[in-house]
Short mmCIF file of C-alpha atoms in Angstrom, two decimals:
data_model
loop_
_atom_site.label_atom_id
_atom_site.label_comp_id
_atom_site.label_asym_id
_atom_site.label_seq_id
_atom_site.Cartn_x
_atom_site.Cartn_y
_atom_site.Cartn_z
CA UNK A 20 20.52 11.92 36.12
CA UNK A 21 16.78 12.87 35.97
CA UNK A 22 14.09 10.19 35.25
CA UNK A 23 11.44 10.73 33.33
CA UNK A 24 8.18 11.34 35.31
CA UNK A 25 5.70 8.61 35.32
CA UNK A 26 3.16 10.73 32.88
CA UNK A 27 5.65 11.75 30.22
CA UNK A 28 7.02 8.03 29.99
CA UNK A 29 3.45 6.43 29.88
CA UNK A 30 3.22 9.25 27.10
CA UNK A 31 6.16 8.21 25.28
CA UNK A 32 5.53 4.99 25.34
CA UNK A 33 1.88 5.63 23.96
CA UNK A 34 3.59 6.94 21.07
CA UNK A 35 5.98 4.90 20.23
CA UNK A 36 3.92 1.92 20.07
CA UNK A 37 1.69 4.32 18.06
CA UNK A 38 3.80 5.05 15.85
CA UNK A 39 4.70 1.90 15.07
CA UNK A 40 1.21 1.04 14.47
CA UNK A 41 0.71 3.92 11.96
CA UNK A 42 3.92 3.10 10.48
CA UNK A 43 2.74 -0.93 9.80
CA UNK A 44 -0.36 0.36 8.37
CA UNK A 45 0.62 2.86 5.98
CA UNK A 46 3.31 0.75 4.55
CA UNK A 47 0.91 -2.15 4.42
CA UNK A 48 -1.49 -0.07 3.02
CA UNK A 49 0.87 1.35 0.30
CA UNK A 50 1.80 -2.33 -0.67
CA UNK A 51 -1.60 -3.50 -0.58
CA UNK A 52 -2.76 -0.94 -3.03
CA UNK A 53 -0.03 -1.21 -5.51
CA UNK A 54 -0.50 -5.34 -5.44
CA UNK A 55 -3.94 -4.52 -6.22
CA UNK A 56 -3.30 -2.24 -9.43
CA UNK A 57 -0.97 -4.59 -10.39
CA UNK A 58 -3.61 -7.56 -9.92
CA UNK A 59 -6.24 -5.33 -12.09
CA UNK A 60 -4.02 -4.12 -14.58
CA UNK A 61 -2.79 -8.13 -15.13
CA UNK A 62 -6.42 -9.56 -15.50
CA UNK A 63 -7.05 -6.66 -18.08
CA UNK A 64 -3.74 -7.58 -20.25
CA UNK A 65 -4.65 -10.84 -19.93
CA UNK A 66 -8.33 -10.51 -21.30
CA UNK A 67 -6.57 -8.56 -24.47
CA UNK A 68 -4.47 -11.33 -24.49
CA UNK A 69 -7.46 -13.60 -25.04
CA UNK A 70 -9.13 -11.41 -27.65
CA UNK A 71 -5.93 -11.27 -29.74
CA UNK A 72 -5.00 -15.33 -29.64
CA UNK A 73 -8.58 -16.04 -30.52
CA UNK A 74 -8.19 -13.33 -33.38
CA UNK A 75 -5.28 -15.19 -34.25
CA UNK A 76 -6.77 -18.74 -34.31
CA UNK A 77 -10.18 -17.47 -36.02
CA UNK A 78 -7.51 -16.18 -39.03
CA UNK A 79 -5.90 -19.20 -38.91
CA UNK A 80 -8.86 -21.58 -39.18
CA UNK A 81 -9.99 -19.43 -42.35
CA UNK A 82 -7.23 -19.88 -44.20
CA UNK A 83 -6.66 -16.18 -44.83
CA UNK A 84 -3.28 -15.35 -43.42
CA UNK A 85 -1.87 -13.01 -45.77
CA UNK A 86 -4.73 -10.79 -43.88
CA UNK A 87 -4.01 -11.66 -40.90
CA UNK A 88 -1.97 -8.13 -40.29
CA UNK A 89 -4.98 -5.90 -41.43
CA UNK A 90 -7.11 -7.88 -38.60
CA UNK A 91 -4.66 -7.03 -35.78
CA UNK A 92 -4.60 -3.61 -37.15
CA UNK A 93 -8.27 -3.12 -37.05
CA UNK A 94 -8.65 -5.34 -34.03
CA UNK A 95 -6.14 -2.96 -31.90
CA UNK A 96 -7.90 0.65 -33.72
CA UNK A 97 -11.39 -0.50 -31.71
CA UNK A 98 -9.87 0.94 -28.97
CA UNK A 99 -10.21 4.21 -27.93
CA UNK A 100 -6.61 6.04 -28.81
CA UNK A 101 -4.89 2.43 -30.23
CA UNK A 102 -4.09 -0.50 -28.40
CA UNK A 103 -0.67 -1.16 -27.34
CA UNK A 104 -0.42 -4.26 -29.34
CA UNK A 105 2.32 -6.19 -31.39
CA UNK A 106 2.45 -9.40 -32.95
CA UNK A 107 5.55 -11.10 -34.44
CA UNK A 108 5.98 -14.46 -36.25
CA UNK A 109 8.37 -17.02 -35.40
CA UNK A 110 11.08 -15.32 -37.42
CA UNK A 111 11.15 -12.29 -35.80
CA UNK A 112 9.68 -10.22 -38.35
CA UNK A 113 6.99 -8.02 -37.40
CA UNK A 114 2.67 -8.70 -38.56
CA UNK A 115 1.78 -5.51 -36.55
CA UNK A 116 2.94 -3.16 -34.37
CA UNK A 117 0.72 -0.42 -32.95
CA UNK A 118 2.28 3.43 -32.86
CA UNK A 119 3.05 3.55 -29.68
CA UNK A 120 4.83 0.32 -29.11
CA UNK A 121 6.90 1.23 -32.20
CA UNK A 122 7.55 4.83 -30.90
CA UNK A 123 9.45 3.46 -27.68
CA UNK A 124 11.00 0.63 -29.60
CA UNK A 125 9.47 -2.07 -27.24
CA UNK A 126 11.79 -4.93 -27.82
CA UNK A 127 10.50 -8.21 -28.93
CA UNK A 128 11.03 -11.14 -26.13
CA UNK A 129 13.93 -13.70 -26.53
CA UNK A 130 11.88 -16.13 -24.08
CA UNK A 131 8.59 -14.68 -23.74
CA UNK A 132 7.12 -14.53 -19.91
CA UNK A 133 4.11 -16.54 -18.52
CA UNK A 134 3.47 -13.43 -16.26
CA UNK A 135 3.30 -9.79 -16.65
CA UNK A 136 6.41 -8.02 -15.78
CA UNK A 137 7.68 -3.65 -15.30
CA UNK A 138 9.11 -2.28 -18.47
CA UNK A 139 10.37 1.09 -16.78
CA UNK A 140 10.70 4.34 -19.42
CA UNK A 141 11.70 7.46 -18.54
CA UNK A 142 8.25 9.36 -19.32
CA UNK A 143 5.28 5.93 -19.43
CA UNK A 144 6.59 3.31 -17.68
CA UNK A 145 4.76 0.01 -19.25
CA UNK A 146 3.34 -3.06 -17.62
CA UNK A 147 4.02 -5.20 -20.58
CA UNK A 148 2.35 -9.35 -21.06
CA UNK A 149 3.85 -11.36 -23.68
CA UNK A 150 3.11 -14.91 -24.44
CA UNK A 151 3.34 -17.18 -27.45
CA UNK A 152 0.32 -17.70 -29.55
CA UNK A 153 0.36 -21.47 -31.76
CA UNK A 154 -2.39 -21.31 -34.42
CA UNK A 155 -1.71 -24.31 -37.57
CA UNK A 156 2.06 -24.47 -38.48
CA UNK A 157 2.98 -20.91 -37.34
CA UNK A 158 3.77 -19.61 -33.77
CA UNK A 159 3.62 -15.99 -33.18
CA UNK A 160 4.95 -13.38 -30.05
CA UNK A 161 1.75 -11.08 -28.40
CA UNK A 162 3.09 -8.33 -26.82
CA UNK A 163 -0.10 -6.37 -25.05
CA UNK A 164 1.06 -3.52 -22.72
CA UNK A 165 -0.51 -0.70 -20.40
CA UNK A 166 0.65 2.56 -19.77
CA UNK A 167 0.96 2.87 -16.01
CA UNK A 168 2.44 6.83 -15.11
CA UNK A 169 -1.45 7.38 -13.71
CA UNK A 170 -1.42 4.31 -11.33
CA UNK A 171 1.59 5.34 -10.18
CA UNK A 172 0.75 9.28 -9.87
CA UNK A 173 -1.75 7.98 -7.98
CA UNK A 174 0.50 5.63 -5.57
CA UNK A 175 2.71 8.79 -5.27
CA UNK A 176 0.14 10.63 -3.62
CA UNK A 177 -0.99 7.86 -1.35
CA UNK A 178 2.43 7.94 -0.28
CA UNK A 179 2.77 11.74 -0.08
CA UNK A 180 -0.32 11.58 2.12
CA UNK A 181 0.85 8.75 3.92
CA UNK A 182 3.59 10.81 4.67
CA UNK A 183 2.28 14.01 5.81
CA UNK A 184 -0.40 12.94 7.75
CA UNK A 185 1.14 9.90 9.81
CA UNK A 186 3.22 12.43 12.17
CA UNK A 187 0.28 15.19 12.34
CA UNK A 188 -1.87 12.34 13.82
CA UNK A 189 1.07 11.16 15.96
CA UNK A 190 1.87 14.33 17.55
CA UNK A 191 -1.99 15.35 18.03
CA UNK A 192 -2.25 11.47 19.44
CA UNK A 193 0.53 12.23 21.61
CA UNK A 194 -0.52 15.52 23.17
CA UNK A 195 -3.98 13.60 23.93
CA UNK A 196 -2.00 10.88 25.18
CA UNK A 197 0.40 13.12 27.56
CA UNK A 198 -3.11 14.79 28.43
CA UNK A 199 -4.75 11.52 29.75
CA UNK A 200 -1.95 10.33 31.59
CA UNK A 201 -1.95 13.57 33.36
CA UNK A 202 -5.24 13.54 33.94
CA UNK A 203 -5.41 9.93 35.34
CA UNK A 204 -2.41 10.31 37.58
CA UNK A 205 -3.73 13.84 39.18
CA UNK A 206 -5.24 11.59 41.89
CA UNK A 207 -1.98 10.60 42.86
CA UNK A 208 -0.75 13.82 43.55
CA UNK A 209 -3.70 14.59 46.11
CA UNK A 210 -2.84 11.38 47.65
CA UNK A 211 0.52 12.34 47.90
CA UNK A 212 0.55 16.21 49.12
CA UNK A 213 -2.22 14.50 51.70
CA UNK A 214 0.04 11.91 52.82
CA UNK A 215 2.89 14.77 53.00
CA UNK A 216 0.38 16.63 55.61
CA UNK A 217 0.11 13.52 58.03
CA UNK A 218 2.59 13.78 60.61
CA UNK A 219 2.42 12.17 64.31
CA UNK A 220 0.79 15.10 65.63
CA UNK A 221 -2.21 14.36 62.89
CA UNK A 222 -2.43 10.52 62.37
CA UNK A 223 -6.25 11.44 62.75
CA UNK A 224 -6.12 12.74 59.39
CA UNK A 225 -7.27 10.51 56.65
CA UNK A 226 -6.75 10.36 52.69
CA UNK A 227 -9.98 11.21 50.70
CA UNK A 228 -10.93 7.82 49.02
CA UNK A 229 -12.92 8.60 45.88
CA UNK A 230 -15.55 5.95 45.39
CA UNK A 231 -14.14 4.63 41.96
CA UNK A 232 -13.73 1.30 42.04
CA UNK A 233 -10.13 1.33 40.76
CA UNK A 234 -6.55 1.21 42.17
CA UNK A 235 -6.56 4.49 42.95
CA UNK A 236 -9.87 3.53 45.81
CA UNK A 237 -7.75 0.78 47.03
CA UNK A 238 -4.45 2.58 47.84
CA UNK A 239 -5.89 5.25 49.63
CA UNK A 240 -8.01 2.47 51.50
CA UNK A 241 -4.55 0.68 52.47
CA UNK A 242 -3.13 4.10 53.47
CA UNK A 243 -6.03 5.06 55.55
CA UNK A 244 -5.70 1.40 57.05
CA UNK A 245 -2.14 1.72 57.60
CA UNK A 246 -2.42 4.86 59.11
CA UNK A 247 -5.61 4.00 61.52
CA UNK A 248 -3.32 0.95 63.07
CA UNK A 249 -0.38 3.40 63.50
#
């Protein structure tokens, strides 16, 4: 069986530790950037979190709670296009819900989460925060939720990219690579077709010893060595 010559495996072993390399940092990359949206997209649920509960206590305090559904309505319309925003009392029944959460049917919590959590649909999957609100005798369900279909457009074409480009820079890294070994280990090849040459009718002869500095200078210095005590 044929081995591999000495430049094709220093080239293939170039790029397979390159490619592992690439392959680390693109998934870490991907991972990264998604834990970051995520990260965002929580500390912005959470600050409409805020602005509801206080909403909720301020009504409260005032002693006007039969109006209390008119404020979350004109609290969520503030927002450009509606907030996704719904707020249900202790017995289930419903103070507001905004179009859109009511359009999809976004069911209210049996044990509302301290964190934000997925809520996958087929056409705008939802990041969805829901937490219970106490405000005098009465406890009440937030539900505050982000559409997330242009995060994750966006993730899609990291990905794609990620992709696509990873093996175009491997195989143009790996033709430089294969090119550089080649390159490096020409000198070898003059030693050796020199060394080839010298026979006992020629031990005269002596191996060219490029001033370098390298191991390259000091084998044909231990040739020419070898050969001058012969």
């Amino acid at each position: 069986m044929k081995t591999l010559s000495m430049r094709l495996r220093l080239a293939v072993w170039y790029s397979v530790m390159l490619a592992l390399a690439l392959s680390l940092f693109g998934v870490s990359a991907y991972f990264a950037m998604r834990r970051s949206i995520h990260v965002t997209v929580d500390e912005e649920l959470d600050a409409r979190f805020q602005g509801v509960r206080q909403l909720i206590e301020r009504a409260s305090r005032a002693d006007y709670k039969e109006n209390l559904a008119d404020s979350l309505r004109e609290h969520s319309e503030l927002r450009a296009g509606g907030e996704l925003l719904q707020v249900s009392d202790q017995e289930g029944h419903w103070l507001y819900r905004s179009e859109f959460m009511s359009r999809f049917n976004v069911p209210r919590p049996q044990n509302p989460r301290v964190k934000a959590y997925a809520l996958p649909f087929k056409d705008d999957p939802l990041r969805v925060l829901d937490r219970v609100v106490t405000a005098g005798n009465q406890s009440y369900v937030v539900q505050v939720a982000t559409e997330m279909d242009d995060f994750y457009v966006a993730l899609r074409r990291i990905k794609t990219l990620l992709v696509v480009s990873i093996p175009i820079f491997l195989l143009c890294a790996a033709s430089g690579g294969y090119w550089m070994s080649r390159h490096a280990l020409d000198p070898v090849d003059q030693i050796i077709r020199t060394a080839k040459n010298i026979s006992a009718q020629n031990l005269s002869s002596r191996l060219e010893v490029s001033r370098t500095g390298d191991e390259l200078q000091s084998l044909s210095e231990t040739l020419n060595g070898m050969l001058e005590r012969l």
